[in-house]
PDB file of N, CA and C in Angstrom:
ATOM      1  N   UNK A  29      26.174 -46.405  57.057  1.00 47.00           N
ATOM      2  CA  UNK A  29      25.942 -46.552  55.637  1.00 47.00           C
ATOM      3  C   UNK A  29      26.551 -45.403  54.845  1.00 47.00           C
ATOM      4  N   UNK A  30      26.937 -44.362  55.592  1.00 54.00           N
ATOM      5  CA  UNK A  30      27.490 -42.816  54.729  1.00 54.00           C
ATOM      6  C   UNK A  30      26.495 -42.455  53.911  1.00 54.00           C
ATOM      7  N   UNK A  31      26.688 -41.466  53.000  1.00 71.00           N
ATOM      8  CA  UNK A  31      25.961 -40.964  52.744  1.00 71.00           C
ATOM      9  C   UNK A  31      25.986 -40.890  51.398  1.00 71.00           C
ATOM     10  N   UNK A  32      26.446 -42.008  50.168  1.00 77.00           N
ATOM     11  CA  UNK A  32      26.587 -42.575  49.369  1.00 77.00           C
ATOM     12  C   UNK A  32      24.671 -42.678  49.089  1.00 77.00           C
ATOM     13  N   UNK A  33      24.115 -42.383  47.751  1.00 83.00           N
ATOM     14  CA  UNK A  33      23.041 -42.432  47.491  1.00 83.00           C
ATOM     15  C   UNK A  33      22.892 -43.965  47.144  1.00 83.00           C
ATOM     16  N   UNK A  34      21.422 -44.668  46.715  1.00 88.00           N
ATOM     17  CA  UNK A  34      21.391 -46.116  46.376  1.00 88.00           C
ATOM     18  C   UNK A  34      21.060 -45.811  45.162  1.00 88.00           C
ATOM     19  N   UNK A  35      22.312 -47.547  44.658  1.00 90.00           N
ATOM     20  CA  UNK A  35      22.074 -47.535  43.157  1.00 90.00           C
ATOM     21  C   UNK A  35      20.801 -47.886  42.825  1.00 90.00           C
ATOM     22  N   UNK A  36      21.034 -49.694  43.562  1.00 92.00           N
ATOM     23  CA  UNK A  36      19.811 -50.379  43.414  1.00 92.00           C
ATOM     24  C   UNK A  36      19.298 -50.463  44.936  1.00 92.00           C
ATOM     25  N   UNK A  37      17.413 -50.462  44.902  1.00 94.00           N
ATOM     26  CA  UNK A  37      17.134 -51.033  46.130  1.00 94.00           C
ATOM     27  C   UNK A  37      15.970 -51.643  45.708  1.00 94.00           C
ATOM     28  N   UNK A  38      16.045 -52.986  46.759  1.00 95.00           N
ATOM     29  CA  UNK A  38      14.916 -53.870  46.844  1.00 95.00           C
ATOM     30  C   UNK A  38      14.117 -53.793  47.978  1.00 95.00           C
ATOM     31  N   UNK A  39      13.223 -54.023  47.803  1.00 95.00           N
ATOM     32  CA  UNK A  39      11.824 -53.984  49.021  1.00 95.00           C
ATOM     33  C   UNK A  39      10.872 -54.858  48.722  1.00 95.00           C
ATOM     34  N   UNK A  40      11.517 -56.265  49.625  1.00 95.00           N
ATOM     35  CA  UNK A  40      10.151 -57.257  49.999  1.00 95.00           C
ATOM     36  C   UNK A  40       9.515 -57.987  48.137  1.00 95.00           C
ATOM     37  N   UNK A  41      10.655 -58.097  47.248  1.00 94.00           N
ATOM     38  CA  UNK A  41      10.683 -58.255  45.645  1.00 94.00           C
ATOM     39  C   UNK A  41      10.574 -60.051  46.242  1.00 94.00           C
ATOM     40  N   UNK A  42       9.277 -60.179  45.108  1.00 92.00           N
ATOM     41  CA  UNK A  42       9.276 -61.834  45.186  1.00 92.00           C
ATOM     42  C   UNK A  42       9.545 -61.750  43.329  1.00 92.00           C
ATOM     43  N   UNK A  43       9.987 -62.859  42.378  1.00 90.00           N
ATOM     44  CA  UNK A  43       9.472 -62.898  41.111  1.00 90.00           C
ATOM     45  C   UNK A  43       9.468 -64.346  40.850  1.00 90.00           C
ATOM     46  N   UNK A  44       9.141 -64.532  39.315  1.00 86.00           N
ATOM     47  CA  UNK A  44       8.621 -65.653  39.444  1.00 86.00           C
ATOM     48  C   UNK A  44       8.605 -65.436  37.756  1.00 86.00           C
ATOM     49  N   UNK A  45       8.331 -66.767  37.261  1.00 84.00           N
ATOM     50  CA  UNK A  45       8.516 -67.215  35.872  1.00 84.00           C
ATOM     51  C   UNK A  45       7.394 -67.572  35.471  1.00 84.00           C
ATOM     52  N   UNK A  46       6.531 -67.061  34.308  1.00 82.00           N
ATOM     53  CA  UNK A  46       4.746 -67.331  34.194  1.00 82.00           C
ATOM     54  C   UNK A  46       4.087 -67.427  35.241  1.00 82.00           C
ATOM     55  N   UNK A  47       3.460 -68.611  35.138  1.00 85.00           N
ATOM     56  CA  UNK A  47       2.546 -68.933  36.167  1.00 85.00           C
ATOM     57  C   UNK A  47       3.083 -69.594  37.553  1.00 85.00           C
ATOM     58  N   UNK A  48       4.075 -69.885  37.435  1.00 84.00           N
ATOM     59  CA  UNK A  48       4.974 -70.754  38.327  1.00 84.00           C
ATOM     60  C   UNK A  48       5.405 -70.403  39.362  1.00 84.00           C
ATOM     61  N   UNK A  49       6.194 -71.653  40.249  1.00 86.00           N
ATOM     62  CA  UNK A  49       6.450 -70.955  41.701  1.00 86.00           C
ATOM     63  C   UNK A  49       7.388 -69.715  41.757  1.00 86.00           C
ATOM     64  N   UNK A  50       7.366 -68.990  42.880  1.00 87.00           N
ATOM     65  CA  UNK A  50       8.640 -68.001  43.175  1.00 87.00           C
ATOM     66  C   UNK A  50       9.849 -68.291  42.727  1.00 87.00           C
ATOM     67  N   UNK A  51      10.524 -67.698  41.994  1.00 86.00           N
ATOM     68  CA  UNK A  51      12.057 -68.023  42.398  1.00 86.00           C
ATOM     69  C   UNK A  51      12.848 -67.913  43.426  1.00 86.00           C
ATOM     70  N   UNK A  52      12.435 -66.391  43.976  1.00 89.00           N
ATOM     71  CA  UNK A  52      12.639 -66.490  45.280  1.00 89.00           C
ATOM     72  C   UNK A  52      12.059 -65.091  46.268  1.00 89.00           C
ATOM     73  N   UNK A  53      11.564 -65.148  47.232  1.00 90.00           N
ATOM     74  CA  UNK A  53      10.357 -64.564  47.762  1.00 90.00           C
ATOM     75  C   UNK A  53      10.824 -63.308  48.716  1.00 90.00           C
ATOM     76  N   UNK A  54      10.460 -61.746  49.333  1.00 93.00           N
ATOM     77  CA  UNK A  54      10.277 -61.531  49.927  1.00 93.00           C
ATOM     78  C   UNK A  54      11.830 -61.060  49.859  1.00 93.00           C
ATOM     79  N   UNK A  55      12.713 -60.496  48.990  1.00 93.00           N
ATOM     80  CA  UNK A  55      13.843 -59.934  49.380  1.00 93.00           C
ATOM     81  C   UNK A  55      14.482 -58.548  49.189  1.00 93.00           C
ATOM     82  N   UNK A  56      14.934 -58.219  49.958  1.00 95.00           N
ATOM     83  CA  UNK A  56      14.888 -56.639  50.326  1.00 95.00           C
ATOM     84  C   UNK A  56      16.571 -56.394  50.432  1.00 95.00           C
ATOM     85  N   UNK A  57      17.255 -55.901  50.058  1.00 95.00           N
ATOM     86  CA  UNK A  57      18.882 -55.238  50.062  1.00 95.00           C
ATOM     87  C   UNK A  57      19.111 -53.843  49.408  1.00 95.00           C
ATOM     88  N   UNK A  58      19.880 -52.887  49.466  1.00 95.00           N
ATOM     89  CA  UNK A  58      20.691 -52.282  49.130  1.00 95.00           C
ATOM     90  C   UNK A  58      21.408 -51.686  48.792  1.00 95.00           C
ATOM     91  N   UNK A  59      22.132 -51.575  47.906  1.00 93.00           N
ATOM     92  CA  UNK A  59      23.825 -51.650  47.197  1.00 93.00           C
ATOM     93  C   UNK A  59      23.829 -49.993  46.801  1.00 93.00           C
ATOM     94  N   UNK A  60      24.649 -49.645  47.602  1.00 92.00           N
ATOM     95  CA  UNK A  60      25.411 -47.810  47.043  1.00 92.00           C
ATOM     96  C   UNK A  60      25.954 -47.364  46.587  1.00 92.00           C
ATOM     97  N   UNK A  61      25.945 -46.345  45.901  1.00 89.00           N
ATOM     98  CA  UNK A  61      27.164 -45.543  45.109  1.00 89.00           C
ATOM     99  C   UNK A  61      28.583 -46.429  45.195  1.00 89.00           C
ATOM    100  N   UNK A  62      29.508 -46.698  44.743  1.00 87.00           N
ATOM    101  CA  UNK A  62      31.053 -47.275  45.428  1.00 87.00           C
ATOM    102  C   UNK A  62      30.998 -48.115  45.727  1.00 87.00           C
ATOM    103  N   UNK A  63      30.217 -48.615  46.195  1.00 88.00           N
ATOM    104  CA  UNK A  63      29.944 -50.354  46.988  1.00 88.00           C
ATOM    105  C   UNK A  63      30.455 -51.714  45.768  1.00 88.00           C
ATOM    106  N   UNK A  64      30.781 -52.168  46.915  1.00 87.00           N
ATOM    107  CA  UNK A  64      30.912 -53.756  46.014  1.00 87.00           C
ATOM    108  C   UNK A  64      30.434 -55.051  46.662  1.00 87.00           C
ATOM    109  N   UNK A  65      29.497 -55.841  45.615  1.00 87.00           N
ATOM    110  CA  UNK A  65      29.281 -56.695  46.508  1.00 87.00           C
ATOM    111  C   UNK A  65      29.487 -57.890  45.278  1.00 87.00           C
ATOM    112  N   UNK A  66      29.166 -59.269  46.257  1.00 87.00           N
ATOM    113  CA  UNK A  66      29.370 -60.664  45.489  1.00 87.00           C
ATOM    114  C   UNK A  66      27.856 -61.490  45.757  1.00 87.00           C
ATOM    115  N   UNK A  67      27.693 -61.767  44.530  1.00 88.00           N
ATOM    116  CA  UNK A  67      26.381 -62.334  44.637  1.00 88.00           C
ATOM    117  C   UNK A  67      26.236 -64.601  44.136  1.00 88.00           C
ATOM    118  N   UNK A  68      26.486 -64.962  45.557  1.00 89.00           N
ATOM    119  CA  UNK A  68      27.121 -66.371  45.289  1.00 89.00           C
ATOM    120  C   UNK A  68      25.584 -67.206  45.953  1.00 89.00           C
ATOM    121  N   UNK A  69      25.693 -68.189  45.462  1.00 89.00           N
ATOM    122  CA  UNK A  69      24.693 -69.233  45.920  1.00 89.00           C
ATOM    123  C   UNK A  69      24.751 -70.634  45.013  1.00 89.00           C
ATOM    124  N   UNK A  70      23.735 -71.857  45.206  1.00 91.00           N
ATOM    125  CA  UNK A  70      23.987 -72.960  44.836  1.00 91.00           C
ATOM    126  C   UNK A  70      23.124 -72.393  43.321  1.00 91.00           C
ATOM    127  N   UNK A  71      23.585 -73.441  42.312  1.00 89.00           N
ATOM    128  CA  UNK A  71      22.638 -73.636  40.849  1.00 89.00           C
ATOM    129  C   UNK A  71      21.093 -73.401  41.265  1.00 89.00           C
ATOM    130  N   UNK A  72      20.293 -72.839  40.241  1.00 85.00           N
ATOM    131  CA  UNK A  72      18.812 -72.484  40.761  1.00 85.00           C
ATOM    132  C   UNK A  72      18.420 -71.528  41.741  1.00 85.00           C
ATOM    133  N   UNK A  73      19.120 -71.478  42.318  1.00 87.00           N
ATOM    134  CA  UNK A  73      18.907 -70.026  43.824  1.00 87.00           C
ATOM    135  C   UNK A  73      18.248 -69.197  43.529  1.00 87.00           C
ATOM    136  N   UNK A  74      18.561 -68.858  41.883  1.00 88.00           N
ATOM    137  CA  UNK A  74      17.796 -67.895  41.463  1.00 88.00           C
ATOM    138  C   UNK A  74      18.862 -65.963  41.432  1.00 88.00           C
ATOM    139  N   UNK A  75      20.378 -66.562  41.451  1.00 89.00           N
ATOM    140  CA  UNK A  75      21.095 -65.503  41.178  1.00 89.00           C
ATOM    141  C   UNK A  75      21.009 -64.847  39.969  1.00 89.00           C
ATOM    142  N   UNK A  76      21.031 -65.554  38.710  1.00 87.00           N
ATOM    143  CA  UNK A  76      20.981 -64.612  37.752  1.00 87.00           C
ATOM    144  C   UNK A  76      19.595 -64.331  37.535  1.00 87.00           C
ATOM    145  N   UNK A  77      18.824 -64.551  38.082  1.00 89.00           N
ATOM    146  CA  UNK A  77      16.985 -63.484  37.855  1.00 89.00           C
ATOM    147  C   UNK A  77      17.225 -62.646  38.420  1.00 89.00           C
ATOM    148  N   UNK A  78      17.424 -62.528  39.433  1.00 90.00           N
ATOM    149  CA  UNK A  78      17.835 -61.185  40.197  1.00 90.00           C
ATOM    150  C   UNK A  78      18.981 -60.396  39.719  1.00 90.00           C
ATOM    151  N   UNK A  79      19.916 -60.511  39.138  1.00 89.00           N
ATOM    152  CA  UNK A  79      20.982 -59.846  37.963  1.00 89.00           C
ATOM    153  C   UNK A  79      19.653 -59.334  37.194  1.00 89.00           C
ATOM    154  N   UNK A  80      19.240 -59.956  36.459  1.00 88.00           N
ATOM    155  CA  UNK A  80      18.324 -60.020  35.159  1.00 88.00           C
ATOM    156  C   UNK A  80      17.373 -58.680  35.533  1.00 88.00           C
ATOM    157  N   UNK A  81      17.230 -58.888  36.827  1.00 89.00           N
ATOM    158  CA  UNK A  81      15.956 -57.934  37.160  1.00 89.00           C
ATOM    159  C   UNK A  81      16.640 -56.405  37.697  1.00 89.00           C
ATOM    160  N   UNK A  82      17.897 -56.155  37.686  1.00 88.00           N
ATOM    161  CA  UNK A  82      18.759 -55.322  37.806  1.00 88.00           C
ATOM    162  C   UNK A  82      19.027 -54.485  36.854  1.00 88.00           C
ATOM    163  N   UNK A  83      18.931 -55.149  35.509  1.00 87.00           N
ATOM    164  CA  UNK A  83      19.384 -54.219  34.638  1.00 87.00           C
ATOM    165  C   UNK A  83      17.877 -54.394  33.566  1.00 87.00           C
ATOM    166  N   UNK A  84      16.841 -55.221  33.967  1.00 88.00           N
ATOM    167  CA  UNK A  84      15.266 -54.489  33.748  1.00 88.00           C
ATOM    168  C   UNK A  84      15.178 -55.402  32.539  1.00 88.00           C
ATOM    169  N   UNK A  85      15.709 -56.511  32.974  1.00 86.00           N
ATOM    170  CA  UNK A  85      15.871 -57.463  31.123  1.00 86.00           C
ATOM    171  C   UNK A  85      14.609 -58.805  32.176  1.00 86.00           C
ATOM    172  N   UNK A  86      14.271 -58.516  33.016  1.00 84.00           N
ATOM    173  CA  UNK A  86      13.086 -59.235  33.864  1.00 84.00           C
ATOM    174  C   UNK A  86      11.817 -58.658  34.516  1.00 84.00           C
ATOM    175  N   UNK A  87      11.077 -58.257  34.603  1.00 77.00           N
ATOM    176  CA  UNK A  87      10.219 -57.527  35.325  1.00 77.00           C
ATOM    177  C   UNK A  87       9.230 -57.974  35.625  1.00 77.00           C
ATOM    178  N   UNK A  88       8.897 -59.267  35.795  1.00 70.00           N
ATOM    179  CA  UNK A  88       7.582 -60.205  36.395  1.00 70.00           C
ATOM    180  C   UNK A  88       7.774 -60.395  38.108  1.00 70.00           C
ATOM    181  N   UNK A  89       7.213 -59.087  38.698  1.00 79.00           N
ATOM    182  CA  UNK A  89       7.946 -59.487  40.313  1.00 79.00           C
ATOM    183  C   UNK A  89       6.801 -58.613  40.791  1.00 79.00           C
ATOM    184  N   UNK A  90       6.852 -59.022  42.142  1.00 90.00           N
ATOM    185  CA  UNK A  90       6.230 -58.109  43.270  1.00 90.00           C
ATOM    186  C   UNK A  90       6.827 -57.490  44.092  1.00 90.00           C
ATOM    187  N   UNK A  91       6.868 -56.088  44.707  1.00 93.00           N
ATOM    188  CA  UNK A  91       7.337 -55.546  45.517  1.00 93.00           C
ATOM    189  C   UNK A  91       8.175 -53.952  44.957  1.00 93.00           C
ATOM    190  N   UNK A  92       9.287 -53.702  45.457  1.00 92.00           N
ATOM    191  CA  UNK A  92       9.358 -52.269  44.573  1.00 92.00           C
ATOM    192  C   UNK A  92      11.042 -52.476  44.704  1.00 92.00           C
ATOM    193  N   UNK A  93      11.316 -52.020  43.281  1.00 93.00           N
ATOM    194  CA  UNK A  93      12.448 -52.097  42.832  1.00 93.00           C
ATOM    195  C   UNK A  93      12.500 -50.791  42.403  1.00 93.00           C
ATOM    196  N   UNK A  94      13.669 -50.192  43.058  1.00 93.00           N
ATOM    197  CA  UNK A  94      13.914 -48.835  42.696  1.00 93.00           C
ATOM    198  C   UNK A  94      15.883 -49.167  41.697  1.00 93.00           C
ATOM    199  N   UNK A  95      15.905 -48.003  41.185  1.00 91.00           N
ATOM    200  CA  UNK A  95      17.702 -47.907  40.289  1.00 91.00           C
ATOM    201  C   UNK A  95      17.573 -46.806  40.049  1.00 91.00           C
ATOM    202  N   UNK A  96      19.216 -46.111  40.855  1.00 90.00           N
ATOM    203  CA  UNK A  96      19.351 -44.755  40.262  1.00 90.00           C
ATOM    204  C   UNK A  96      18.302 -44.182  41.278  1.00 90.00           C
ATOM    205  N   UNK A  97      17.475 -44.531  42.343  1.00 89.00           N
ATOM    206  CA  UNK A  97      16.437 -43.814  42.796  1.00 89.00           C
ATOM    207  C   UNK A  97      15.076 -43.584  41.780  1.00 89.00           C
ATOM    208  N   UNK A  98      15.417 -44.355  40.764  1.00 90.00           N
ATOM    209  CA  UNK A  98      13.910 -43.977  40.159  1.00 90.00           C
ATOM    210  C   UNK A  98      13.289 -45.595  40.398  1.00 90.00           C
ATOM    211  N   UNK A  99      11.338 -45.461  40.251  1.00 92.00           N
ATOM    212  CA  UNK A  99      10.621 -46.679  40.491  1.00 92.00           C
ATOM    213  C   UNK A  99      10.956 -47.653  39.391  1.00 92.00           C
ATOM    214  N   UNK A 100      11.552 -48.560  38.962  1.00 90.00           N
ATOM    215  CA  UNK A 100      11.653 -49.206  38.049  1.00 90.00           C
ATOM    216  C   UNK A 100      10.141 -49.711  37.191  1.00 90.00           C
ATOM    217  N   UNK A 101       9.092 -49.649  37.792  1.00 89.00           N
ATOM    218  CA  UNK A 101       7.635 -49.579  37.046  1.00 89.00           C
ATOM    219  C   UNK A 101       7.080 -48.581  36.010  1.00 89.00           C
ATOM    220  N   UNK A 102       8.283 -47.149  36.523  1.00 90.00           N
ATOM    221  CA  UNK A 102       7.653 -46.025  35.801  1.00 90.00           C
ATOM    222  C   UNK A 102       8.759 -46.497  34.220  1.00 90.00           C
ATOM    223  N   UNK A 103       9.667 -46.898  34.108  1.00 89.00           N
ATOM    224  CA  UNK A 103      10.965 -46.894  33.229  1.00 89.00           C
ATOM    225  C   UNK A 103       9.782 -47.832  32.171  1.00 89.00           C
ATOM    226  N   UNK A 104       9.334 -47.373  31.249  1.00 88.00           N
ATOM    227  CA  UNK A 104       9.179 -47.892  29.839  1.00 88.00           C
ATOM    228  C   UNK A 104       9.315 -48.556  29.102  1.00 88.00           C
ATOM    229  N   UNK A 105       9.232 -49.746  27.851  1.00 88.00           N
ATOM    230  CA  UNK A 105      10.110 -50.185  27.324  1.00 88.00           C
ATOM    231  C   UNK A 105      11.152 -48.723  26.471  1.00 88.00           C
ATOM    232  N   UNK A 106      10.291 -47.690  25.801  1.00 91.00           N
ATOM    233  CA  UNK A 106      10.868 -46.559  24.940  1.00 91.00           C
ATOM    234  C   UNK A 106      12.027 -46.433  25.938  1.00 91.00           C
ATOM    235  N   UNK A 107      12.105 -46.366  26.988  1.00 89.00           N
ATOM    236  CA  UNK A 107      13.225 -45.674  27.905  1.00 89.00           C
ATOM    237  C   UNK A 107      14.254 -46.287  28.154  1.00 89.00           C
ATOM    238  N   UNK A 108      14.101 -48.135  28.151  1.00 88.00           N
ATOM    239  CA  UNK A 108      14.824 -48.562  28.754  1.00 88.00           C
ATOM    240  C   UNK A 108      16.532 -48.615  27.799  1.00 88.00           C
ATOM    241  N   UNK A 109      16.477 -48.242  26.274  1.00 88.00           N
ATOM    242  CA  UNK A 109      17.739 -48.121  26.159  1.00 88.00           C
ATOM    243  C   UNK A 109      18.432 -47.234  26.461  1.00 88.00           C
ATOM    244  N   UNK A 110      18.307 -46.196  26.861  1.00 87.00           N
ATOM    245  CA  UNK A 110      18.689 -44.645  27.573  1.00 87.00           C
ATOM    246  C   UNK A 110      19.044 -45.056  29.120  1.00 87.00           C
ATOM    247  N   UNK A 111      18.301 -45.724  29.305  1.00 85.00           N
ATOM    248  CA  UNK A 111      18.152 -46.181  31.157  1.00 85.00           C
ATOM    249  C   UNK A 111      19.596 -47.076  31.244  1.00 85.00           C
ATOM    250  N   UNK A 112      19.418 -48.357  30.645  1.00 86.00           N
ATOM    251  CA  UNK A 112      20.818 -49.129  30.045  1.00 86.00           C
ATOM    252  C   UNK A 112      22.358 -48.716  30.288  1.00 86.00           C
ATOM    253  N   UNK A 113      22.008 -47.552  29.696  1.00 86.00           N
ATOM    254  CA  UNK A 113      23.892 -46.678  29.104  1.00 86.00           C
ATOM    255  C   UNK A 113      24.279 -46.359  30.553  1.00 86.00           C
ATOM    256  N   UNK A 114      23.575 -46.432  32.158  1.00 83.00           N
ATOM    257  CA  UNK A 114      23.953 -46.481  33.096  1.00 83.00           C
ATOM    258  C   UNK A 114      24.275 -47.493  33.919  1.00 83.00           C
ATOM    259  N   UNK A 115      23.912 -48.819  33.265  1.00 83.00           N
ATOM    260  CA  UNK A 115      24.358 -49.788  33.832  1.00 83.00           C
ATOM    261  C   UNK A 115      25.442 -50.660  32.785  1.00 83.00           C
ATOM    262  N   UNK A 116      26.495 -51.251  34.111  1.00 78.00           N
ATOM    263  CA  UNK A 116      27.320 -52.476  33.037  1.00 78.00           C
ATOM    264  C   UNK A 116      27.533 -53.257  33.523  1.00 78.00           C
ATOM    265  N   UNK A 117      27.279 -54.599  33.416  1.00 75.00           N
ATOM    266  CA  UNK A 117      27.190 -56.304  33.242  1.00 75.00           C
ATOM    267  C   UNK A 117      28.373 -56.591  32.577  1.00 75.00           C
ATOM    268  N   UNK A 118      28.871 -57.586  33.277  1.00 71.00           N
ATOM    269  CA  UNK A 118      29.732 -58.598  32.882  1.00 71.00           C
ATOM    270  C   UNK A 118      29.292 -60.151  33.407  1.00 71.00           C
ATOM    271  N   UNK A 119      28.920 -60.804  32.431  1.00 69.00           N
ATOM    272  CA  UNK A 119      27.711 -61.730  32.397  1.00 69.00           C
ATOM    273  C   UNK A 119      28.806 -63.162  32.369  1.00 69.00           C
ATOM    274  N   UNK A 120      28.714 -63.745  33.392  1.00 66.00           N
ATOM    275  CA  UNK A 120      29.635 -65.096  33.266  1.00 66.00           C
ATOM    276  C   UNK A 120      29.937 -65.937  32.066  1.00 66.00           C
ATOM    277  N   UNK A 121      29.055 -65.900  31.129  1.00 65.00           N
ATOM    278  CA  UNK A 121      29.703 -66.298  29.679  1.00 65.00           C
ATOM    279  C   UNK A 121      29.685 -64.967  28.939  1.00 65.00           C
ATOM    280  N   UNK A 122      31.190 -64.493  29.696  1.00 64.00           N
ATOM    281  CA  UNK A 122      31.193 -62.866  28.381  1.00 64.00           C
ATOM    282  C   UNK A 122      31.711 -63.872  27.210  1.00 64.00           C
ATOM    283  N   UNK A 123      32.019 -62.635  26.621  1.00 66.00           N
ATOM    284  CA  UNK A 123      32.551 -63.091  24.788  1.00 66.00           C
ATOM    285  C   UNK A 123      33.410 -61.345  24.322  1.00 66.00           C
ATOM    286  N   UNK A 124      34.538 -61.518  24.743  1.00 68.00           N
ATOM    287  CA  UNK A 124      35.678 -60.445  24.357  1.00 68.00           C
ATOM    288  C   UNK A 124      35.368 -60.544  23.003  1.00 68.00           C
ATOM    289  N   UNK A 125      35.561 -58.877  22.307  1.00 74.00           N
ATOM    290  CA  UNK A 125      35.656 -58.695  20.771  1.00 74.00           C
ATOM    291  C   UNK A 125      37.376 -58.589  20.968  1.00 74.00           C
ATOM    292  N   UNK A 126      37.476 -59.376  19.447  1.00 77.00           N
ATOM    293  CA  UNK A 126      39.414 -59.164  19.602  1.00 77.00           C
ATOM    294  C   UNK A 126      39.689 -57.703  18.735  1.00 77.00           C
ATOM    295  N   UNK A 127      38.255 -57.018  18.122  1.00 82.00           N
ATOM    296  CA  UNK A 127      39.127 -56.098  17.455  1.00 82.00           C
ATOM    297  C   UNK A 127      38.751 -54.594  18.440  1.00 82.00           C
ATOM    298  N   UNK A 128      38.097 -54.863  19.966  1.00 78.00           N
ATOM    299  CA  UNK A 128      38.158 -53.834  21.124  1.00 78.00           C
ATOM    300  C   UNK A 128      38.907 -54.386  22.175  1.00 78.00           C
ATOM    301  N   UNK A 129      39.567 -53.073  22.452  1.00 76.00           N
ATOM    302  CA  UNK A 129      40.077 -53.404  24.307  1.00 76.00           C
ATOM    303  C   UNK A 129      38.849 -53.629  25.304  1.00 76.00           C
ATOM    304  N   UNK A 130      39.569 -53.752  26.415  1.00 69.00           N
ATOM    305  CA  UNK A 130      38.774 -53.398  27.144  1.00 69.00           C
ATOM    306  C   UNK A 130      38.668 -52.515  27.715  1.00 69.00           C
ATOM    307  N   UNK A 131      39.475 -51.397  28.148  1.00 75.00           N
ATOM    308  CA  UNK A 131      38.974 -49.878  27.678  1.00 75.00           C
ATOM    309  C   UNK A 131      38.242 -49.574  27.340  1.00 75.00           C
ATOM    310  N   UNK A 132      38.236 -49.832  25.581  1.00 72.00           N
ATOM    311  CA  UNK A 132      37.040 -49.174  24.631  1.00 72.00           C
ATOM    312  C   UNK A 132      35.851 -50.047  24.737  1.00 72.00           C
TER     313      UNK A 132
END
């Protein structure tokens, strides 16, 4: 694994939508400093909740979600736009501004 710190890690994370069933139960991965990964499955799988719950725009789950090494339970709403400016999404329906690069 080297010795690359973890961005995100999951441990045994079920979540779920109100009252309703799991989306999806009991999953534990990962992902390090440099790393790249691809996150593919059928419609419903439940890929973008788990995106969602990555960058803290979801938080109805069980189990422990750490980012950056911190508990994602302790992160605030006050905090979470500060927390944010370390993560970046590119969300399958982006929407390019024509008067920024993508650079800027």
């Amino acid at each position: 694994m080297g010795n690359n710190p973890n961005i995100v890690q999951f441990e045994n994370v079920s979540m779920r939508y109100g009252l309703g069933a799991d989306i999806f139960h009991n999953v534990s991965f990962k992902l390090q400093q440099g790393s790249f990964h691809f996150l593919t499955g059928p419609s419903g799988a439940g890929k973008s909740s788990l995106i969602r719950m990555m960058y803290l725009g979801h938080q109805n789950y069980r189990g422990s979600v750490k980012l950056f090494d911190r508990d994602a339970a302790s992160i605030g709403p006050g905090d979470l736009p500060g927390f944010r400016q370390n993560i970046g999404i590119v969300f399958q329906d982006f929407h390019l501004l024509d008067h920024i690069s993508a650079i800027d």
